[in-house]
Structure formats: C-alpha cells, structure tokens
Coordinates of C-alpha atoms and ligand atoms in Angstrom, one line a residue:
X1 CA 12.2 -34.5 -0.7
X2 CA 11.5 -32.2 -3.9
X3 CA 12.0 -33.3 -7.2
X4 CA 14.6 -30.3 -7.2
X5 CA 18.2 -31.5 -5.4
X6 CA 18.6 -27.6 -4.9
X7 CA 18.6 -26.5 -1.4
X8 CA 18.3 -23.1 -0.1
X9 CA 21.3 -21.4 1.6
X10 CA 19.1 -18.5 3.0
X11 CA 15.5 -18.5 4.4
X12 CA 13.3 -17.2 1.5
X13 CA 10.5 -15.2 2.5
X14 CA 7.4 -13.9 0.7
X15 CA 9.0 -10.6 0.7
X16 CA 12.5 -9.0 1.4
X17 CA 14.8 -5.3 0.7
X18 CA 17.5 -5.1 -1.8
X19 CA 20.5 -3.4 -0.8
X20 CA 23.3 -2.3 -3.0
X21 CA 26.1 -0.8 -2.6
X22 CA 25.1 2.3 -4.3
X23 CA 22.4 2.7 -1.5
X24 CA 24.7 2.6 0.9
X25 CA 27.3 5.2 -0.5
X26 CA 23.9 7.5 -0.7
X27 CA 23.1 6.8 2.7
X28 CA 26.9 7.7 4.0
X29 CA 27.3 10.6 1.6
X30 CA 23.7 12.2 3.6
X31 CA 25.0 11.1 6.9
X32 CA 28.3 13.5 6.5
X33 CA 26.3 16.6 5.0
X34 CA 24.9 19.4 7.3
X35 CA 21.6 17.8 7.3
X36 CA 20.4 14.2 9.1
X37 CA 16.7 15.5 8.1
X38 CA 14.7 18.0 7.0
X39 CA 17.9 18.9 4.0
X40 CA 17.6 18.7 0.3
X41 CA 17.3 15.2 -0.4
X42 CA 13.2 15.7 1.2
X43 CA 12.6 17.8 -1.9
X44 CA 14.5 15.6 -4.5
X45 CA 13.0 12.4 -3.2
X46 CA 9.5 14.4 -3.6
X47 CA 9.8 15.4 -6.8
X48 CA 11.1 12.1 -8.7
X49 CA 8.7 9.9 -6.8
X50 CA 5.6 12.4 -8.1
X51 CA 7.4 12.0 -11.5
X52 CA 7.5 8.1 -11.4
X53 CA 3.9 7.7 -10.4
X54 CA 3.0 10.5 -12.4
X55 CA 0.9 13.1 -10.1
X56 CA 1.9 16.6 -9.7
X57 CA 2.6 16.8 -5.9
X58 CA 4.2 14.1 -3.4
X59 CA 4.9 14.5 0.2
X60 CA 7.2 12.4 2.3
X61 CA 6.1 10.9 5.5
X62 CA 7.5 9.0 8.4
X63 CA 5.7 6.0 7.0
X64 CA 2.6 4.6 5.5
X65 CA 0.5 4.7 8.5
X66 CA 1.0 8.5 9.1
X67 CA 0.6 9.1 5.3
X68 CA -2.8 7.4 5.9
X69 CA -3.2 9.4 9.1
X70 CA -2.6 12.9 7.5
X71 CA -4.8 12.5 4.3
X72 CA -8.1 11.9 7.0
X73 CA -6.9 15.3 8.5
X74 CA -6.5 16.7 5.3
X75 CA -10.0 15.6 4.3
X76 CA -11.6 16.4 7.3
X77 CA -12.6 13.0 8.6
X78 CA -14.7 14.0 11.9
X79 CA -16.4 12.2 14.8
X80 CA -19.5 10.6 13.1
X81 CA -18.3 10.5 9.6
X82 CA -18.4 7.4 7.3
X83 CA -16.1 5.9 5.5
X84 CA -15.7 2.8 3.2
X85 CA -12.7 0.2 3.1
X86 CA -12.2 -3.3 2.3
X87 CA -11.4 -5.8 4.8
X88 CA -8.6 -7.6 2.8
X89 CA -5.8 -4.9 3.9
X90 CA -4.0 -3.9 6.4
X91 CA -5.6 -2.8 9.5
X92 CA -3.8 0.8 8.8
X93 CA -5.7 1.3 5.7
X94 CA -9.1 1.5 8.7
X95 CA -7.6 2.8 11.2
X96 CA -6.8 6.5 9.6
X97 CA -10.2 7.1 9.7
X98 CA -10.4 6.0 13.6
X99 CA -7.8 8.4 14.4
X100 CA -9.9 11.0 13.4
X101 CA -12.8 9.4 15.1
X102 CA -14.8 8.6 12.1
X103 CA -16.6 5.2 11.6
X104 CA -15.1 2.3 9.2
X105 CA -17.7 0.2 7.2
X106 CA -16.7 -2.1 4.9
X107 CA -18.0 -3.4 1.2
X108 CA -17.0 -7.3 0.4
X109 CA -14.5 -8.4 -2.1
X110 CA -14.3 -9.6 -5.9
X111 CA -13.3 -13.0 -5.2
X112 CA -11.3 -13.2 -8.4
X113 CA -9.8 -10.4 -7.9
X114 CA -9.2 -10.0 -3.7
X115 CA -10.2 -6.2 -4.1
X116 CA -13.2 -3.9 -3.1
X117 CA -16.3 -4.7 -5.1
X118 CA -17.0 -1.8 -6.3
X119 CA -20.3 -3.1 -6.8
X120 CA -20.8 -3.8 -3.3
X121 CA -20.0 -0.5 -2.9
X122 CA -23.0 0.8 -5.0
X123 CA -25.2 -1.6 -3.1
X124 CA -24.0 -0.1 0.5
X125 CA -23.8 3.5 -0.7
X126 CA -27.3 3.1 -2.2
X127 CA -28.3 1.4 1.0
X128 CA -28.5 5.0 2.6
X129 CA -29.4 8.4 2.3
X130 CA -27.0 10.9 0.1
X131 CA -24.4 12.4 3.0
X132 CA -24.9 9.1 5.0
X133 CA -21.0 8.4 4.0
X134 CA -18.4 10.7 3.1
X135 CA -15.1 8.9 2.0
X136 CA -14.0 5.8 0.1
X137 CA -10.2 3.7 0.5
X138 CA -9.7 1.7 -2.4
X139 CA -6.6 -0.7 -1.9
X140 CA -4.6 -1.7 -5.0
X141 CA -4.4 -5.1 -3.4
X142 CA -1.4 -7.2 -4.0
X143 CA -0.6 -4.9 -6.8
X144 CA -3.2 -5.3 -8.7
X145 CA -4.4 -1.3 -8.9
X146 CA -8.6 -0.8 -8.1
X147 CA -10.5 0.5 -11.1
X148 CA -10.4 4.0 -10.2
X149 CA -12.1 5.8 -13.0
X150 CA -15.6 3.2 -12.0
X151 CA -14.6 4.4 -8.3
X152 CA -14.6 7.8 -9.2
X153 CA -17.7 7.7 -11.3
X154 CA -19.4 6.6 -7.6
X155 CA -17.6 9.2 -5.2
X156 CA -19.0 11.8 -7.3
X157 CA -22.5 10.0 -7.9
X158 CA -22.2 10.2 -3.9
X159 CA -20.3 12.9 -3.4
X160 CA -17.7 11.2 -1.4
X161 CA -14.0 11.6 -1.2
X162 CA -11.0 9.1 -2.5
X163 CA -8.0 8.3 -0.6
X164 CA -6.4 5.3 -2.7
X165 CA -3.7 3.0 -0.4
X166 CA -1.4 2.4 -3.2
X167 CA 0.8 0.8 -1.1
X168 CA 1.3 -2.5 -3.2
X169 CA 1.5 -0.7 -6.2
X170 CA 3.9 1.7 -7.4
X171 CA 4.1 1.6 -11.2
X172 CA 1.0 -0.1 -11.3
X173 CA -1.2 1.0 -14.0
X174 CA -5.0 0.0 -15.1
X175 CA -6.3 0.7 -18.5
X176 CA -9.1 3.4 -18.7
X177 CA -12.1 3.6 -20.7
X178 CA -10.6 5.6 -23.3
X179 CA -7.6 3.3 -23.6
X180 CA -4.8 5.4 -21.7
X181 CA -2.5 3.3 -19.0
X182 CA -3.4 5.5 -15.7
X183 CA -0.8 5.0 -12.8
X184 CA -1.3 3.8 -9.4
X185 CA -1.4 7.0 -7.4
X186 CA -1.1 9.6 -10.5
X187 CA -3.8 12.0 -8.8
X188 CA -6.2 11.6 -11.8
X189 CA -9.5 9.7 -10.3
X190 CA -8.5 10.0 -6.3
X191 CA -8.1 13.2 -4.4
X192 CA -4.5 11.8 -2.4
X193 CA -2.9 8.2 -2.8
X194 CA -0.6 6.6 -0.4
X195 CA 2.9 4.5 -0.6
X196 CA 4.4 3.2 2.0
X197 CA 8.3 2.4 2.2
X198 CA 8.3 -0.6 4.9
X199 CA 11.0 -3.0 3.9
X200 CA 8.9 -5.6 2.3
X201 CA 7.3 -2.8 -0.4
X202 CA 8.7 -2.0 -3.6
X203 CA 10.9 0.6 -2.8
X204 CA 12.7 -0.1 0.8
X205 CA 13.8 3.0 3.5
X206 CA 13.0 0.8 7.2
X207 CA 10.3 3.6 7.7
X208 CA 8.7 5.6 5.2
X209 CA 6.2 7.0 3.3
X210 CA 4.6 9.3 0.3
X211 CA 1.4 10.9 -0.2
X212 CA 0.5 11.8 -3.7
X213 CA -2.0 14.5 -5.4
X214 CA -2.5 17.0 -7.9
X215 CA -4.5 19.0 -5.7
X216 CA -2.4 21.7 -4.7
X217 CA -4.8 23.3 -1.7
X218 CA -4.0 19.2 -0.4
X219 CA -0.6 19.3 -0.9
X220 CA 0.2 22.5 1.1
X221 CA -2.0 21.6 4.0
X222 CA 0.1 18.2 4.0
X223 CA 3.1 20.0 4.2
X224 CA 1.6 22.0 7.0
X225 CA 0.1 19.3 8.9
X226 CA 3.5 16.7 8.6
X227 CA 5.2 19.8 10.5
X228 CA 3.4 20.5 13.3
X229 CA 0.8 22.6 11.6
X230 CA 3.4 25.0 11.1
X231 CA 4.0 27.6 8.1
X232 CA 7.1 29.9 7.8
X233 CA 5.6 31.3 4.4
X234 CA 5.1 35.5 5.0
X235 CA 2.7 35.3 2.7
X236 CA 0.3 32.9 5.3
X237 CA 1.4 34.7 8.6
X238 CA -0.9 36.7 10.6
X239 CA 1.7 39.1 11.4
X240 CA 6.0 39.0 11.2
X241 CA 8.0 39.9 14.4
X242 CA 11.5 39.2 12.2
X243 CA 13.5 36.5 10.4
X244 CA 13.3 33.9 12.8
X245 CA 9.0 34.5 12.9
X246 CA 6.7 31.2 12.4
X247 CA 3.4 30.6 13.4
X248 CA 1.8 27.3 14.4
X249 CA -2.0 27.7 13.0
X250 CA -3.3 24.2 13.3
X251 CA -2.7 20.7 15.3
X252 CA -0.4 19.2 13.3
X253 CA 2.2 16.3 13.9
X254 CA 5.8 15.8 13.4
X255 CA 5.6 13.0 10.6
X256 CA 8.2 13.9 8.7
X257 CA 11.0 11.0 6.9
X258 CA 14.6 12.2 7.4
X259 CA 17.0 12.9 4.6
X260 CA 19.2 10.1 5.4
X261 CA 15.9 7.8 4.5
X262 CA 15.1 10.2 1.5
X263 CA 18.8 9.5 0.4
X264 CA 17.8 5.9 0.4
X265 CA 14.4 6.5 -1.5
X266 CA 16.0 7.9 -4.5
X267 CA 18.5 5.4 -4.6
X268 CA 16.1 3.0 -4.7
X269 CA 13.8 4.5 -6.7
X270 CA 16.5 4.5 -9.4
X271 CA 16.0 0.2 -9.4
X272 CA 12.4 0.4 -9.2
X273 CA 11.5 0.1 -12.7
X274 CA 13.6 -2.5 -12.7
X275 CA 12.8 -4.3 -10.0
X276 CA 9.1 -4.3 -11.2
X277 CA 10.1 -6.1 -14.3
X278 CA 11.9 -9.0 -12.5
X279 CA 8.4 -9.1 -10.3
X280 CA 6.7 -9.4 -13.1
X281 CA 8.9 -11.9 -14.8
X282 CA 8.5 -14.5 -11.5
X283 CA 4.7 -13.9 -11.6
X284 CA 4.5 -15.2 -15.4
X285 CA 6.6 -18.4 -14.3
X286 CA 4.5 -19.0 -11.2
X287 CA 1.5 -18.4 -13.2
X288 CA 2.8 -20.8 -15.6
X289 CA 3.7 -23.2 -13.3
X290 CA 0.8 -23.3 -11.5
X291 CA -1.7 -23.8 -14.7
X292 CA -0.2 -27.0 -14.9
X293 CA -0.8 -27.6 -10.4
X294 CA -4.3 -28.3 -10.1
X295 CA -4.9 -27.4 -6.2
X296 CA -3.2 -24.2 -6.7
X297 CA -5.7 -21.3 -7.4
X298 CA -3.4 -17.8 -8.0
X299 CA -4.8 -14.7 -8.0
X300 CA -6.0 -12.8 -11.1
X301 CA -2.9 -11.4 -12.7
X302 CA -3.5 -8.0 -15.4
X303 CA -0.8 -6.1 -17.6
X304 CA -0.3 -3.4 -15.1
X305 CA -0.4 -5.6 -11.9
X306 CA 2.6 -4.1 -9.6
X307 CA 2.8 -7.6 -7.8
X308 CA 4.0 -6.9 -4.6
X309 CA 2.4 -10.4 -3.8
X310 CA 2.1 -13.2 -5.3
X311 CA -0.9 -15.1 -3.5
X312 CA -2.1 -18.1 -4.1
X313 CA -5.4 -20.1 -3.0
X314 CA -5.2 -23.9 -1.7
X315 CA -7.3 -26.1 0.0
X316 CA -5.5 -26.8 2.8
X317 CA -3.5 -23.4 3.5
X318 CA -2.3 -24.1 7.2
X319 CA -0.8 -27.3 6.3
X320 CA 1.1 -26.0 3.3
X321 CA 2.1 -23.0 5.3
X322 CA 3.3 -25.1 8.0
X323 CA 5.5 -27.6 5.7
X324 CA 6.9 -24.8 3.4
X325 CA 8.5 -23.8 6.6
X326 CA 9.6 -27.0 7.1
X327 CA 11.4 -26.3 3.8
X328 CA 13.0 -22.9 4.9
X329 CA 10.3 -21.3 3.1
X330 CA 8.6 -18.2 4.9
X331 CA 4.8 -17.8 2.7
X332 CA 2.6 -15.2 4.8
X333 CA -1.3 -14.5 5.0
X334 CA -2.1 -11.4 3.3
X335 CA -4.9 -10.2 5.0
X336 CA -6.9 -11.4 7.9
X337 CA -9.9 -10.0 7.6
X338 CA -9.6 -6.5 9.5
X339 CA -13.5 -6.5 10.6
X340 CA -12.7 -9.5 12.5
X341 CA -9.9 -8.2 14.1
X342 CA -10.9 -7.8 18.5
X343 CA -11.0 -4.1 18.3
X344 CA -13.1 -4.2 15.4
X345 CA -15.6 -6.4 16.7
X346 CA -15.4 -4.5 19.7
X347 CA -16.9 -1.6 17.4
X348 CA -19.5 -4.0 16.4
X349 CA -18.6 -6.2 13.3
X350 CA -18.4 -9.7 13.2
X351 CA -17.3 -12.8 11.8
X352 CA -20.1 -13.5 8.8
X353 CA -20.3 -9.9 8.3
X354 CA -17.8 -10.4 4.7
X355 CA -18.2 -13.9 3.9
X356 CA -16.4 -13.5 0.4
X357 CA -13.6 -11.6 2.6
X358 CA -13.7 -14.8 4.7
X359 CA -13.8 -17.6 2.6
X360 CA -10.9 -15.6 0.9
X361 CA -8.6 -15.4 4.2
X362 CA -9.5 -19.3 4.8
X363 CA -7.5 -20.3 1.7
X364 CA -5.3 -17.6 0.7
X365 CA -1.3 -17.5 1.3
X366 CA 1.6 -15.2 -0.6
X367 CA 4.8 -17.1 -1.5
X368 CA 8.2 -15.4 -2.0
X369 CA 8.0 -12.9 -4.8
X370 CA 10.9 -10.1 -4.7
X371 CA 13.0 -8.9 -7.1
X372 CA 16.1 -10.7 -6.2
X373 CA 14.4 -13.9 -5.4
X374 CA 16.7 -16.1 -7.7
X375 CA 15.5 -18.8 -10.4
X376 CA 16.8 -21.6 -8.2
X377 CA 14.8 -20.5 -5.4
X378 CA 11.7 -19.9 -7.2
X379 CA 12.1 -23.4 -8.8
X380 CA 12.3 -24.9 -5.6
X381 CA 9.6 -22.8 -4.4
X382 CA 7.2 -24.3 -6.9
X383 CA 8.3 -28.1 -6.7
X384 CA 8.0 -27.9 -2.5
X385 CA 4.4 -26.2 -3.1
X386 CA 3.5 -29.3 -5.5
X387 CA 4.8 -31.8 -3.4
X388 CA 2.4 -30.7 -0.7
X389 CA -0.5 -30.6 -3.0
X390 CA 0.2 -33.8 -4.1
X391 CA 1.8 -33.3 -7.7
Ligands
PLP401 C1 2.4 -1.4 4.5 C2 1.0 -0.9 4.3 C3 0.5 0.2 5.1 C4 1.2 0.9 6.1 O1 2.5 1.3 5.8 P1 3.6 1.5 7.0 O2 4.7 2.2 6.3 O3 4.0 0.1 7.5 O4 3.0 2.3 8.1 C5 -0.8 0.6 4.8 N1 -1.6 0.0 3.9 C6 -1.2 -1.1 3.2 C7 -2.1 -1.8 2.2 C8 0.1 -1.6 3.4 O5 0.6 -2.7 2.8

C-alpha cells in the first residue's frame, strides 16, 4: 500500500473538464434563444478569447484540428510545399499540412525541454537552398510556450511562415529579449496560432476551437474559408441580385463551433485564469515533491509555463503506468513520436530518424494535473509514484 491511507473515490486521470453550474445555466439560457449556432455568442466568445491571449483577431472553429486545417489554406500550403513540425505532438499539428498536400519534415527536440530545437531547425533549414521550405509549427508543448521571438528571427532569415499550435497553452507567456511577458498566441512573432477546446485543454466545450492573429487580410479569409468560402459583405460581391444575394468565391468548409458551445467557452473562459493558477500551484508541489524522488525526472518548468501537463521521465515508464492503474490512477503518454506513426512511415520516415524525440517517448508519462484535482489526490498521486520507484 502507500504510505497515504487515503483512497480515491473517483478514477483520476492525467486530465479532466470542470463543470459548474454557471456553465450549465449559459448552456440552457443559448439553447432557449433564436439561435443553436451561428448567433451572438460566436462574436462574444471571439472577442474575449482575442482579449485573454492578447492578439487582435480570433476565430472560432469546430475544433483544433480544423483550426489547424484552415490556417494551411489560409497560408497557401500547396502540393510540394515544406513544412517543419516536431514530432512530440499530436499527429494533428502534421497532418494540416497533409490536407493540403504539402510535405511534413521534422527538426528533433530540446531534451530538457520536450520542444522543437530551434537549433535543429537552423541546421535543417540551412541544410537546403532558400525556398526549399516554406512554413514552420512550433508547439508550446505541455504548456511550456516555444521561444517565438528566436523562431521568428529564422522564418524571416528563411522566409517561411509561422503557424504556432498553442493548444497547451493559453495564458502562457515567455519572456522576450527586451523583457516584456509575450502571450501564447498574442499574434506578435507568428502569423496565426491555434487553441483547441477538447475536454482535457484548459478551457473545455466537447468540440472546439480558436485561431488567433493580428493579421487582418488572415482573419477575414478565415472567416470566409470556416463558412464555405462564402462572403455576404456588398462591398466583396461581384454583383448583387437583392437582400437575400451571397456569393460562394472559394472552396471553403463548414467548420464553424455553435453558439451553444460558444456559450460554454465564455463561461469557461471566465475560470480560466483561475484555473491556471491552481495548475500552476500542483506543478510547484510535484516539482517539490519530486526533487526529493530520485528516479523521477519532470520536465523543465518556467514562470509562464501554462501546464496543461505535467510529464514526468522514469526509467521504467510501462511498469509505472501499468501499476498507477492498478491504483485507480489514469497517467497518459504525451506524444508518441508522430514520424513513427504507420502512415508516416508510409511517407518515408522511420524509427531512428529523431532519436532525442525517441529516447524522449521511451521514458516520458503525464500524471493527473487539472485544476480541480484535489490535495488528497495529488498526495496520493505522489506517494503511489514513489512507491513504484522504490522510495
Ligand atoms: C488537442 C490538440 C490538437 C487538436 O485539437 P482538437 O480540438 O482535438 O482537434 C492539436 N494540437 C495539439 C498540440 C493538441 O493538443
């Protein structure tokens, strides 16, 4: 048994949604108006997510993925183009460009870290002629945001675009150069930034997602492109037969989050400083905790990490994920490694290709962290995880 004589009353995973009742009431109150989607809340949810992260523009998508999807349009991602990820994400974060038949290649990771090397990426991009790639996705890993003003500085060395998946990170910041706290997806050193509102992220809706920018030629071919690639503005119409006059001008999609959903973003939104705190808060004590565990490596933790995970390193990771399971205790792996993934092999990577990547993935695993993960639980979480290792 664990030195603690608490025992869980619920399974604890590595992630979960807080609902309250005030969600709820926002949900019911949307559900009863004259619009399901497509009604004012769209607009409201818009404008105080832009506000939170800090950019000027934000538009709401059915979900990450699409947000992902519609940025490579918006870009212009094109048969034969390249573009540069990580392999520690999710496969989504690659697969934007495949939709738009473009080629992924990856740059290794910062094993301290678990993001992009950004000096990896100098090495590939220098690797090649100028033009050989023309995009880069930084992923704010775990919450931890991606140097963006260094990632900028090489998109415009190599003329390249920036889409940063900022999924992990809202209210996230990293400290610039000149000293200024610059937020996860605030439009400053990336051309469009992506959030994704999947039950496990920081701010829950079932399905959902947000697009950020300050570019405003981006942001109104988003709004075209999330509808269908239609506009019902007179002033971008060929011609106007009468009131009821649009024009479809481009292949668009229908990606577009309902105001029910929105209703549920800005609820949530509303807790979302606070539930960062609390994240933060059970980071420091599992940091603290595991100083004193040796056999537990964490992550690198920074001031503006968003922690959406908290991942640790061991050496035997399958056997602690197992037993923590035995214990009621759900720990995930965040990522496998998406070049060794069958359909990207099938596009020619390999196993070996990342090693750092690798190595990573053989050891890592993310243990409960969410905002209304209790004390008890957390405690218990930490004396189960030394018991396996031995403390
Ligand atoms: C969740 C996630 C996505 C995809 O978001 P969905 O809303 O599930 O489509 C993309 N990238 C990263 C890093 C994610 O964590």
């Amino acid at each position: 048994m664990s030195d603690s004589a608490f025992q869980p009353t619920r399974p604890i995973a590595y992630g979960r949604q807080h609902i309250t009742p005030a969600d709820v009431q926002a949900v019911t109150e949307t559900l009863y108006s004259d619009y399901l989607t497509q009604g004012p809340k769209v607009a409201e949810f818009e404008e105080r997510f832009a506000a939170y992260v800090g950019a000027s523009y934000a538009v709401a998508v059915a979900n990450g993925t699409a947000a992902l999807h519609l940025c490579a349009l918006a870009l212009g991602v094109q048969p034969g183009q390249r573009v540069i990820t990580t392999p520690i994400t999710f496969s989504a974060s690659a697969n934007c460009v495949r939709y738009c038949g473009g080629e992924v290649h990856f740059a290794d990771i910062d094993p301290a870290t678990a993001l992009i090397d950004l000096k990896a990426v100098r090495r590939l991009l220098e690797s090649h002629p100028q033009g050989y790639f023309h995009g880069l996705i930084p992923v704010d890993f775990a919450g931890l945001p991606v140097d963006l003003e260094e990632a900028r500085k090489l998109c415009t060395e190599f003329n390249l675009w920036m889409i940063e998946d900022s999924c992990h990170a809202p209210g996230g910041f990293f400290t610039d150069s000149e000293g200024q706290e610059q937020w996860c997806g605030n439009g400053q050193f990336a051309d469009l930034a992506i959030f994704s509102f999947h039950p496990v992220k920081h701010i829950a809706t079932g399905e959902g997602g947000m697009i950020t920018t300050n570019r405003r030629d981006l942001y109104e071919h988003l709004l075209r492109l999330r509808t269908h690639g239609i506009t019902k503005d007179p002033a971008h119409m060929s011609r106007n037969d009468g009131g009821w006059y649009m024009e479809m001008q481009e292949l668009g999609y229908n990606y577009r989050m309902p105001d029910m959903l929105c209703a549920l973003g800005i609820s949530q939104l509303e807790r979302a400083a606070a539930g960062l705190a609390r994240r933060r808060q059970l980071a420091a004590y599992y940091d603290a905790a595991f100083a004193a565990t040796p056999g537990v490596r964490p992550l690198a933790g920074a001031a503006g990490h968003a922690y959406h995970l908290y991942v640790i390193q061991v050496a035997d990771r399958k056997g602690l994920y197992d037993f923590l399971r035995t214990r009621q205790i759900y720990a995930q792996v965040h990522y496998i490694p998406v070049h060794t993934m069958p359909y990207y092999q099938s596009l020619g990577w390999q196993p070996g290709d990342f090693p750092r990547a690798e190595a990573y993935y053989a050891h890592c695993l993310s243990i409960p962290l969410f905002p209304s993960l209790t004390d008890e639980e957390q405690q218990y979480v930490v004396a189960c995880i030394r018991e396996f290792v031995g403390q």
